Amino acid sequence: MKIMVAVKQVVSLDEDFELRADGRDVDPDFFVRDLNEWDDFSLEEAVKIKEAAGAAEVVAVCIGSDEADDVLRKCLAKGADRAIRVWDDAIEGSDPIAIARILAAVAKRESPDLLFAGVQSSDQAFAATGIATGAFLDWPHAAVLTQLNYTPGATRAVFRRELEGGLLHEVEIHCPAVLTIQLGINTPRYASLRSIKQAAAKPIEVLAPGDLGLSDAEIGEAGSASRVRRMFVPDKAQAQLLEGDAAAQADKLAAIIRDFKGEAA
Amino acid sequence: MSGILIIAEHRRGELRPQTLELVTAAQALRSGAAGVSLALIGKAPDALLPALHLAGVDEIITVSVDAAEFDPETYESSVGALIQARSPAIVLIPHSVDSFGYAAALAAKHGLGFATDVFDARFVDGTLVATRGGYGQKVHVEVDFPGRRTVLLALRGNSFKPAETPATPRITAFAAPLIVSRSTPREFIELPAADDVDMTAAEFILTIGRGIGEEANVGQFRELADALGATLGCSRPIADAGWLPKSRQVGQSGKTASACKLYIAMGVSGAIQHLAGMKHVSTIVAVNSDANASIFGVAKYGVVGDIFAVAEELRKRF
């Protein structure tokens, strides 16, 4: 039994970031990189199933340059058995559709029983990569899971997806399937110092698109469904600030509350 | 190659309100692409027709399928067949939990131009340009779709006004391809309105977020909310951690705080889903130590400062 977990190294921005000279992205000098928050939950879900099953393998897969080894080490420390990273400079500029094509190629090689991805990434938030991967594999797929019942080896899984407004929807799905995992489905573990040390010694398998039978036309901008024209910092509507120390701020806030209550009375 | 195709969203026999926003969005794109059709896919699509008799829709296409409720493969095959039959230039869908489940698969299978969470779309010198957020909404990103005959756009909720002018579009039935879906929708489960609170009826909500740091701090904010006469709510991480019941979560996936008029958010940074769920509130006050927190972008009033100090001072005044 094998579960593949697609993970992304996401980027948050330094406070005073600057755009790249061509205006199509932020200057990478201002990037702060980390494991996507959603992926922490999908990895945990896979490791939980593995632990319940006794014998199973969790494979973490990341599309990214060698800087992304950090997130794969984190996955290894939290219970992934193997880590695969796919990169080539030609992947630069890939949108979620192109990334999904690469992930699907890895999944064809690995033949997992389930493939997990986060609902979305915290940086670009397309909410698309996992489900597009399902399409390239022609596997059934479902998004935004907050509960999953799956017995290793079973041909079907039952899950709940989280809808808007506090509603859940129960669905049964054939396996293998691609499932995107929502925050809160479990409580991700912290890696112990010992497991972090062990993870540092584990190998990360590095593949190029060519190893997966992918041509340059299928990846990068050429293989993408959209192309970035430009990025810009929006003129933000800003809140009217209540100035002063905490006491002065509380005075003003109290006045707003009393005003509201007067109106409401 | 022309026209705009809108895919209506519905659940449990009711039209999802975002569908009406798509009709408005389509009008701005009309000049570059002729005709607006709206597809209604469901087991008994005719039942929803009255809600869609709107100006700006030239044609309603009803598509009868087996699945009573949303199912990814049913939508992929139906919308895919519609795209092949009609070759629309643009397909508009809501950026929603349902569309998360099938939009990207549709784009991947049919080689569509594709962008999600789009809040602005227009033609610039004949080229369709869509705008979305990037890097946690710190930047806006303009994307285009070179060489794509059809572009699928999932539009962010509350970005366009809902259409409301009545009209009488023509109605066409479209035969969907028969498929056997590999997933089966079962029942809906309502979140119990636990611990006697009804967030949907609350007019004054005080919400706590990650900024409260630890569970032991929940108590003082509960006490503050009581003193203020506010209902205590929370953002997603607080409910996920189990510090407050899920029924107290507000934002897009939490309870819809539809009656809320005054909303004080303490230590809530403002994930896009949270903000989208609270955008309708007339007075939002954000208290956060991070002056760059995105919640200050939607708040009417902002307090940049330590939430514990402000809470303590506020407590003294009530």
XYZ file of C-alpha atoms in Angstrom:
583
model
C 0.000 0.000 0.000
C 1.352 3.335 -1.015
C 0.201 6.944 -0.607
C 1.765 9.729 -2.631
C 1.654 13.181 -1.073
C 2.256 16.183 -3.319
C 3.889 18.989 -1.372
C 4.863 22.525 -2.310
C 7.488 24.861 -1.013
C 5.501 28.069 -0.727
C 6.731 31.602 -0.515
C 5.740 34.432 1.771
C 7.180 37.894 1.250
C 9.478 40.041 3.335
C 7.822 43.214 4.524
C 9.453 45.607 2.067
C 9.595 43.409 -0.995
C 10.396 44.601 -4.502
C 9.267 43.365 -7.870
C 11.620 41.688 -10.319
C 13.006 43.914 -13.083
C 10.595 42.480 -15.695
C 7.627 43.175 -13.382
C 6.268 39.643 -13.756
C 7.169 38.360 -10.307
C 8.568 39.446 -6.967
C 12.355 39.563 -6.655
C 13.260 36.173 -5.102
C 15.618 37.919 -2.679
C 12.464 38.771 -0.705
C 11.112 35.212 -0.578
C 10.691 33.385 2.716
C 10.182 29.690 1.945
C 8.312 27.044 3.884
C 6.161 23.920 3.520
C 2.626 24.811 2.409
C 0.367 24.734 5.480
C -2.239 22.513 3.776
C 0.425 19.966 2.839
C 1.329 19.492 6.485
C -2.208 18.150 6.984
C -2.180 15.905 3.911
C 1.170 14.416 4.930
C -0.178 13.760 8.433
C -3.280 12.090 6.983
C -1.083 9.766 4.919
C 1.182 8.949 7.859
C -1.862 8.234 10.051
C -3.177 5.728 7.491
C 0.263 4.167 7.244
C 0.536 3.785 11.007
C -2.897 2.207 11.250
C -2.089 -0.193 8.424
C 1.239 -1.334 9.780
C 2.857 -1.842 6.393
C 2.537 1.017 3.959
C 4.710 3.562 2.239
C 4.307 7.339 2.136
C 6.098 9.083 -0.717
C 6.419 12.889 -0.616
C 6.840 14.533 -4.013
C 7.823 18.130 -4.630
C 8.363 20.040 -7.857
C 11.075 22.568 -7.138
C 14.735 23.511 -7.273
C 17.246 22.217 -4.713
C 16.005 24.794 -2.196
C 12.867 22.654 -1.927
C 14.897 19.864 -0.306
C 14.109 21.606 2.998
C 10.404 20.831 2.765
C 11.070 17.241 1.713
C 13.392 16.788 4.735
C 10.564 18.118 6.875
C 8.234 15.495 5.355
C 10.784 12.739 5.943
C 11.125 13.874 9.563
C 7.349 13.762 10.001
C 6.925 10.236 8.708
C 7.340 10.105 4.926
C 9.337 7.053 3.860
C 10.707 8.419 0.602
C 11.088 11.801 -1.032
C 11.165 12.678 -4.714
C 11.985 16.069 -6.155
C 11.530 16.934 -9.815
C 13.313 19.892 -11.310
C 14.790 21.409 -14.409
C 15.064 25.099 -15.274
C 12.476 24.475 -18.002
C 9.879 23.972 -15.211
C 10.229 27.652 -14.252
C 7.031 29.548 -15.064
C 4.770 26.493 -14.699
C 1.207 27.130 -13.580
C -0.795 24.518 -11.611
C -1.761 22.691 -14.816
C 1.871 22.188 -15.859
C 2.849 21.173 -12.303
C -0.047 18.693 -12.257
C 1.221 17.132 -15.498
C 4.574 16.476 -13.796
C 2.951 15.121 -10.628
C 0.789 12.799 -12.722
C 3.909 11.493 -14.473
C 5.460 10.731 -11.072
C 2.238 9.036 -9.934
C 2.231 6.835 -13.051
C 5.725 5.683 -12.098
C 4.891 5.174 -8.431
C 1.360 3.711 -8.790
C 0.091 4.786 -5.357
C -3.288 3.700 -3.978
C -4.135 7.280 -3.052
C -2.699 10.637 -3.956
C -3.107 13.549 -1.526
C -2.556 17.215 -2.209
C -3.403 20.307 -0.196
C -6.650 22.113 -1.089
C -4.542 25.086 -2.165
C -1.197 26.740 -1.645
C -0.881 29.683 0.696
C 1.039 31.764 -1.857
C -0.797 31.506 -5.198
C -4.017 29.865 -3.940
C -5.255 28.428 -7.248
C -6.836 25.388 -5.544
C -6.144 23.522 -8.782
C -3.008 21.361 -8.758
C -4.389 18.262 -7.039
C -7.579 18.061 -9.072
C -5.743 18.663 -12.372
C -3.398 15.814 -11.418
C -6.464 13.596 -11.065
C -7.517 14.544 -14.606
C -4.117 13.715 -16.128
C -4.216 10.330 -14.375
C -7.900 9.853 -15.225
C -8.522 9.001 -11.569
C -11.613 9.963 -9.604
C -10.964 13.051 -7.517
C -12.501 15.182 -4.814
C -11.661 18.440 -3.081
C -11.689 19.962 0.414
C -11.782 16.866 2.638
C -12.175 17.327 6.371
C -12.684 13.660 7.166
C -11.504 10.464 5.447
C -12.317 6.838 6.125
C -10.051 4.554 4.147
C -8.943 1.026 4.926
C -5.689 0.211 3.162
C -6.369 -2.074 0.240
C -10.037 -1.087 0.019
C -11.458 -0.283 -3.406
C -13.502 2.607 -2.035
C -13.091 5.426 0.446
C -15.727 7.506 2.179
C -15.048 11.114 3.027
C -16.652 14.367 4.019
C -15.991 17.516 2.052
C -16.413 20.884 3.685
C -18.850 23.178 1.912
C -19.535 26.851 2.480
C -21.494 27.970 5.523
C -20.666 25.109 7.886
C -22.165 22.323 5.776
C -20.507 18.953 5.155
C -21.159 16.539 2.302
C -20.484 12.826 2.554
C -19.238 11.121 -0.615
C -18.046 7.652 -1.571
C -15.234 7.368 -4.120
C -13.440 4.604 -6.022
C -9.711 4.174 -5.419
C -7.124 4.972 -6.597
C -8.224 8.554 -6.225
C -6.791 12.024 -5.876
C -8.041 13.817 -2.764
C -7.324 17.382 -1.694
C -7.028 17.873 2.029
C -8.386 20.789 4.048
C -6.844 22.365 7.140
C -8.065 20.833 10.367
C -8.642 17.281 9.080
C -6.134 16.161 11.730
C -3.492 17.591 14.028
C -0.109 17.533 12.299
C 2.687 16.227 14.481
C 5.899 18.004 15.310
C 9.057 16.308 14.164
C 11.279 15.113 16.998
C 14.936 16.127 17.066
C 15.838 12.503 16.500
C 13.623 12.172 13.428
C 14.961 15.466 12.046
C 18.486 14.075 12.360
C 17.477 10.815 10.715
C 15.739 12.672 7.900
C 18.902 14.638 7.178
C 20.644 11.393 6.307
C 17.895 10.025 4.062
C 18.261 10.314 0.298
C 16.060 12.569 -1.840
C 15.551 11.138 -5.301
C 15.944 13.878 -7.911
C 14.321 13.499 -11.314
C 14.229 15.630 -14.441
C 11.110 15.944 -16.631
C 12.901 13.884 -19.286
C 13.165 10.962 -16.815
C 9.361 11.027 -16.688
C 8.914 11.200 -20.453
C 7.868 14.854 -20.413
C 8.920 17.228 -23.179
C 9.629 20.936 -22.737
C 6.333 21.738 -24.490
C 4.427 20.107 -21.606
C 6.046 22.076 -18.792
C 6.932 25.670 -17.932
C 5.065 28.479 -19.655
C 4.541 26.361 -22.784
C 2.657 23.725 -20.796
C 0.644 26.188 -18.720
C -2.980 27.278 -19.032
C -2.195 30.865 -18.102
C 0.758 33.226 -18.357
C 1.648 36.005 -15.957
C 1.654 39.401 -17.697
C 2.581 41.458 -14.689
C 2.385 41.701 -10.934
C 1.758 44.908 -9.068
C 1.145 46.129 -5.537
C -2.495 47.206 -5.294
C -3.615 50.510 -3.824
C -5.055 49.162 -0.643
C -8.155 50.436 0.988
C -6.875 50.981 4.505
C -8.685 50.966 7.790
C -8.973 54.220 9.693
C -6.485 53.672 12.489
C -7.420 54.269 16.109
C -4.223 55.911 17.336
C -2.619 56.220 20.732
C -1.619 53.787 23.474
C -3.781 50.822 24.453
C -5.902 52.986 26.792
C -6.558 55.612 24.118
C -7.307 52.920 21.541
C -9.707 51.230 23.957
C -11.482 54.571 24.549
C -12.120 54.958 20.838
C -13.124 51.341 20.385
C -15.498 51.599 23.355
C -17.115 54.630 21.715
C -17.680 52.643 18.501
C -19.281 49.822 20.503
C -21.532 52.182 22.490
C -22.513 53.955 19.298
C -23.487 50.618 17.733
C -25.461 49.569 20.774
C -27.302 52.885 20.791
C -28.281 52.371 17.184
C -29.271 48.799 17.780
C -31.367 49.597 20.868
C -15.524 30.752 -31.446
C -17.636 33.187 -29.486
C -19.883 33.714 -26.583
C -19.806 33.371 -22.837
C -20.998 30.278 -21.035
C -21.941 30.561 -17.359
C -22.266 27.401 -15.268
C -24.878 27.834 -12.555
C -24.158 26.440 -9.102
C -26.888 25.003 -6.939
C -27.206 22.878 -3.815
C -30.147 21.152 -2.171
C -32.638 22.622 -4.603
C -31.454 26.196 -4.296
C -29.423 28.353 -6.599
C -26.097 29.422 -5.073
C -26.068 33.237 -4.975
C -22.646 33.492 -6.644
C -24.309 32.427 -9.895
C -25.983 35.842 -10.094
C -22.605 37.550 -9.755
C -21.349 35.630 -12.801
C -24.169 37.129 -14.877
C -22.966 40.628 -13.979
C -19.337 39.713 -14.694
C -20.367 38.412 -18.124
C -21.779 41.807 -19.151
C -18.382 43.477 -18.916
C -16.932 40.812 -21.229
C -19.760 40.881 -23.769
C -18.252 43.472 -26.086
C -15.357 41.144 -26.804
C -17.436 37.984 -26.982
C -20.986 37.696 -28.262
C -23.956 36.195 -26.437
C -24.334 34.932 -22.859
C -25.644 31.425 -22.195
C -26.200 30.002 -18.746
C -26.118 26.249 -18.189
C -28.102 24.643 -15.423
C -26.911 21.089 -14.763
C -28.981 18.911 -12.458
C -31.457 16.113 -11.985
C -34.440 18.447 -12.331
C -32.953 21.659 -13.746
C -36.323 23.134 -14.707
C -37.196 23.691 -11.049
C -34.479 26.319 -10.771
C -35.379 28.193 -13.943
C -37.477 30.961 -12.341
C -34.510 32.191 -10.301
C -32.532 32.673 -13.510
C -34.858 34.726 -15.643
C -32.402 37.595 -15.674
C -31.437 40.395 -18.007
C -28.011 39.758 -19.451
C -28.703 36.077 -20.045
C -29.667 35.405 -23.665
C -30.239 31.694 -23.260
C -30.616 29.181 -20.460
C -29.387 25.702 -21.318
C -30.873 22.948 -19.168
C -28.803 19.787 -18.830
C -30.481 16.807 -17.164
C -28.132 14.428 -15.365
C -28.490 11.534 -12.910
C -26.717 13.147 -9.986
C -29.056 15.246 -7.851
C -26.181 17.042 -6.184
C -22.760 18.179 -7.330
C -20.479 15.436 -8.577
C -17.099 16.254 -10.173
C -17.197 13.792 -13.083
C -20.799 14.650 -13.955
C -19.923 18.334 -14.196
C -16.725 17.639 -16.136
C -18.498 15.591 -18.778
C -21.500 17.921 -19.062
C -19.514 21.146 -19.229
C -16.939 19.454 -21.473
C -19.685 18.458 -23.923
C -21.135 21.979 -23.820
C -17.728 23.470 -24.590
C -17.301 21.132 -27.551
C -20.776 21.876 -28.875
C -20.727 25.652 -28.379
C -17.037 26.631 -28.474
C -17.497 29.522 -26.027
C -14.659 32.031 -25.763
C -15.115 32.272 -22.003
C -16.625 29.934 -19.407
C -17.478 31.520 -16.054
C -17.900 29.537 -12.832
C -17.830 30.516 -9.150
C -14.586 30.056 -7.221
C -16.222 27.756 -4.697
C -15.841 24.400 -2.996
C -17.756 22.694 -5.815
C -15.593 24.271 -8.497
C -12.440 23.300 -6.563
C -13.588 19.745 -7.240
C -13.803 19.894 -11.031
C -12.601 23.126 -12.654
C -8.918 22.225 -12.842
C -9.752 18.766 -14.208
C -11.914 20.309 -16.908
C -9.139 22.729 -17.855
C -6.552 19.937 -17.904
C -8.642 17.556 -20.010
C -9.775 20.100 -22.582
C -6.677 22.254 -22.832
C -8.520 25.368 -21.674
C -6.982 28.632 -20.637
C -7.572 28.675 -16.897
C -7.397 30.906 -13.847
C -9.123 30.746 -10.462
C -9.977 33.219 -7.706
C -10.280 35.904 -10.385
C -11.741 39.215 -9.212
C -11.413 41.202 -12.429
C -11.544 40.174 -16.086
C -11.493 42.396 -19.163
C -10.303 42.631 -22.730
C -7.137 44.678 -23.174
C -6.451 45.377 -26.861
C -8.463 42.311 -27.778
C -6.692 40.035 -25.276
C -8.551 38.581 -22.306
C -6.762 39.558 -19.106
C -7.748 38.191 -15.690
C -6.574 39.568 -12.338
C -6.108 37.495 -9.196
C -4.161 37.762 -5.964
C -0.690 36.433 -5.270
C 1.573 35.820 -2.295
C -1.194 35.907 0.263
C -2.917 38.842 -1.503
C 0.180 41.048 -1.145
C 0.281 41.527 -4.920
C -2.194 41.443 -7.758
C -1.332 39.235 -10.716
C -2.526 39.819 -14.272
C -2.622 36.691 -16.392
C -3.496 36.026 -20.022
C -4.076 32.869 -22.019
C -2.043 32.820 -25.228
C -3.353 30.531 -27.937
C -6.400 29.248 -26.012
C -9.738 29.046 -27.831
C -11.691 28.739 -24.595
C -10.764 30.220 -21.230
C -12.264 28.971 -17.965
C -12.409 31.578 -15.199
C -13.441 30.836 -11.620
C -14.565 34.154 -10.138
C -14.096 35.176 -6.513
C -17.328 35.710 -4.623
C -18.461 39.271 -3.789
C -16.359 40.705 -6.613
C -19.352 41.483 -8.821
C -22.826 42.687 -7.868
C -25.512 40.037 -8.222
C -27.723 40.488 -11.303
C -31.347 41.170 -10.421
C -33.157 42.737 -13.366
C -35.779 40.281 -14.595
C -36.022 39.249 -18.241
C -37.119 36.245 -20.258
C -34.226 34.325 -21.772
C -34.908 31.570 -24.297
C -34.596 28.063 -22.928
C -32.816 25.203 -24.673
C -32.379 21.619 -23.505
C -28.982 20.001 -24.023
C -28.474 16.239 -23.909
C -25.591 15.427 -21.567
C -23.408 12.445 -22.350
C -24.221 9.475 -20.133
C -21.499 8.697 -17.655
C -21.031 6.403 -14.711
C -19.332 8.584 -12.151
C -16.724 6.995 -9.931
C -17.877 8.949 -6.924
C -21.297 8.977 -5.303
C -22.648 11.893 -3.296
C -24.405 10.733 -0.124
C -25.953 12.953 2.524
C -25.345 16.473 3.758
C -24.409 16.964 7.373
C -25.207 20.248 9.113
C -22.777 21.482 11.698
C -24.631 21.297 14.975
C -25.308 24.724 16.489
C -23.435 23.573 19.568
C -23.309 25.352 22.916
C -26.529 27.351 22.470
C -25.093 29.947 20.093
C -26.434 30.895 16.685
C -23.730 32.775 14.808
C -26.075 33.418 11.897
C -28.313 35.566 14.126
C -25.584 37.450 16.005
C -25.424 41.183 15.245
C -22.280 41.898 17.242
C -19.441 39.390 17.048
C -16.047 39.469 18.720
C -13.748 37.015 17.009
C -10.401 35.682 18.155
C -7.683 34.317 15.880
C -4.221 32.816 15.996
C -2.950 35.951 17.732
C -4.342 34.815 21.086
C -1.398 32.421 21.206
C -2.664 29.636 23.433
C -5.823 27.953 24.625
C -5.493 29.301 28.162
C -6.117 32.790 26.769
C -9.548 31.981 25.353
C -11.211 32.595 28.735
C -10.341 36.266 29.006
C -11.754 36.967 25.551
C -14.914 35.041 26.367
C -15.287 37.213 29.427
C -14.649 40.350 27.351
C -17.260 39.305 24.780
C -19.790 38.730 27.567
C -19.053 42.133 29.095
C -19.462 43.839 25.718
C -22.632 41.948 24.928
C -20.953 40.393 21.896
C -21.092 36.825 20.639
C -17.679 35.163 20.778
C -16.549 33.769 17.431
C -13.271 32.485 16.092
C -11.230 32.044 12.940
C -10.440 28.650 11.455
C -7.185 27.826 13.312
C -8.886 28.298 16.704
C -11.718 25.905 15.814
C -9.335 23.415 14.182
C -7.248 23.386 17.357
C -10.417 22.621 19.329
C -10.137 25.741 21.492
C -13.681 26.731 20.560
C -16.408 24.603 18.953
C -16.580 24.559 15.151
C -20.004 26.189 15.420
C -18.277 29.405 16.544
C -16.109 29.625 13.426
C -16.949 32.490 11.092
C -15.676 33.030 7.561
C -16.464 31.289 4.306
C -16.404 27.710 5.569
C -17.738 28.518 8.992
C -21.205 29.674 9.828
C -22.368 32.579 7.708
C -22.587 35.539 10.051
C -25.345 37.000 7.937
C -26.898 39.262 10.575
C -23.593 40.678 11.812
C -23.300 44.474 11.791
C -20.379 45.063 14.145
C -17.432 42.716 13.916
C -14.337 43.054 16.089
C -11.511 40.743 15.039
C -8.725 40.315 17.562
C -5.540 38.617 16.414
C -7.092 37.533 13.121
C -4.678 38.093 10.258
C -7.378 37.666 7.642
C -6.979 34.649 5.363
C -8.836 35.292 2.133
C -11.562 32.773 3.049
C -12.144 34.516 6.339
C -12.384 37.932 4.737
C -14.698 36.682 2.001
C -17.041 35.364 4.649
C -17.195 38.686 6.509
C -17.125 41.201 3.674
C -20.813 42.024 4.054
C -20.430 43.370 7.610
C -20.828 47.160 7.707
C -18.411 47.865 10.561
C -15.308 45.701 10.884
C -12.744 46.615 13.518
C -9.430 44.791 13.320
C -7.059 44.603 16.274
C -3.698 43.164 15.320
C -0.060 43.684 16.246
C 0.990 43.267 12.597
C 0.319 46.548 10.774
C 0.562 44.653 7.467
C -2.128 42.076 8.330
C -4.448 41.771 5.355
C -7.522 42.240 7.562
C -6.685 45.960 7.728
C -7.509 46.050 4.011
C -11.182 45.281 4.647
C -11.628 46.762 8.128
C -13.296 50.132 8.623
C -11.310 50.781 11.789
C -7.903 49.410 12.692
C -6.086 49.097 15.990
C -2.416 48.292 15.585
C -1.296 47.051 18.939
C -1.056 44.245 21.441
C -4.422 42.473 21.549
C -4.046 41.561 25.207
C -3.356 45.159 26.277
C -6.255 46.479 24.183
C -8.563 43.735 25.481
C -7.627 44.497 29.073
C -8.231 48.225 28.633
C -11.505 47.595 26.857
C -12.643 45.256 29.638
C -12.213 48.097 32.165
C -14.698 50.214 30.196
C -17.636 47.788 30.294
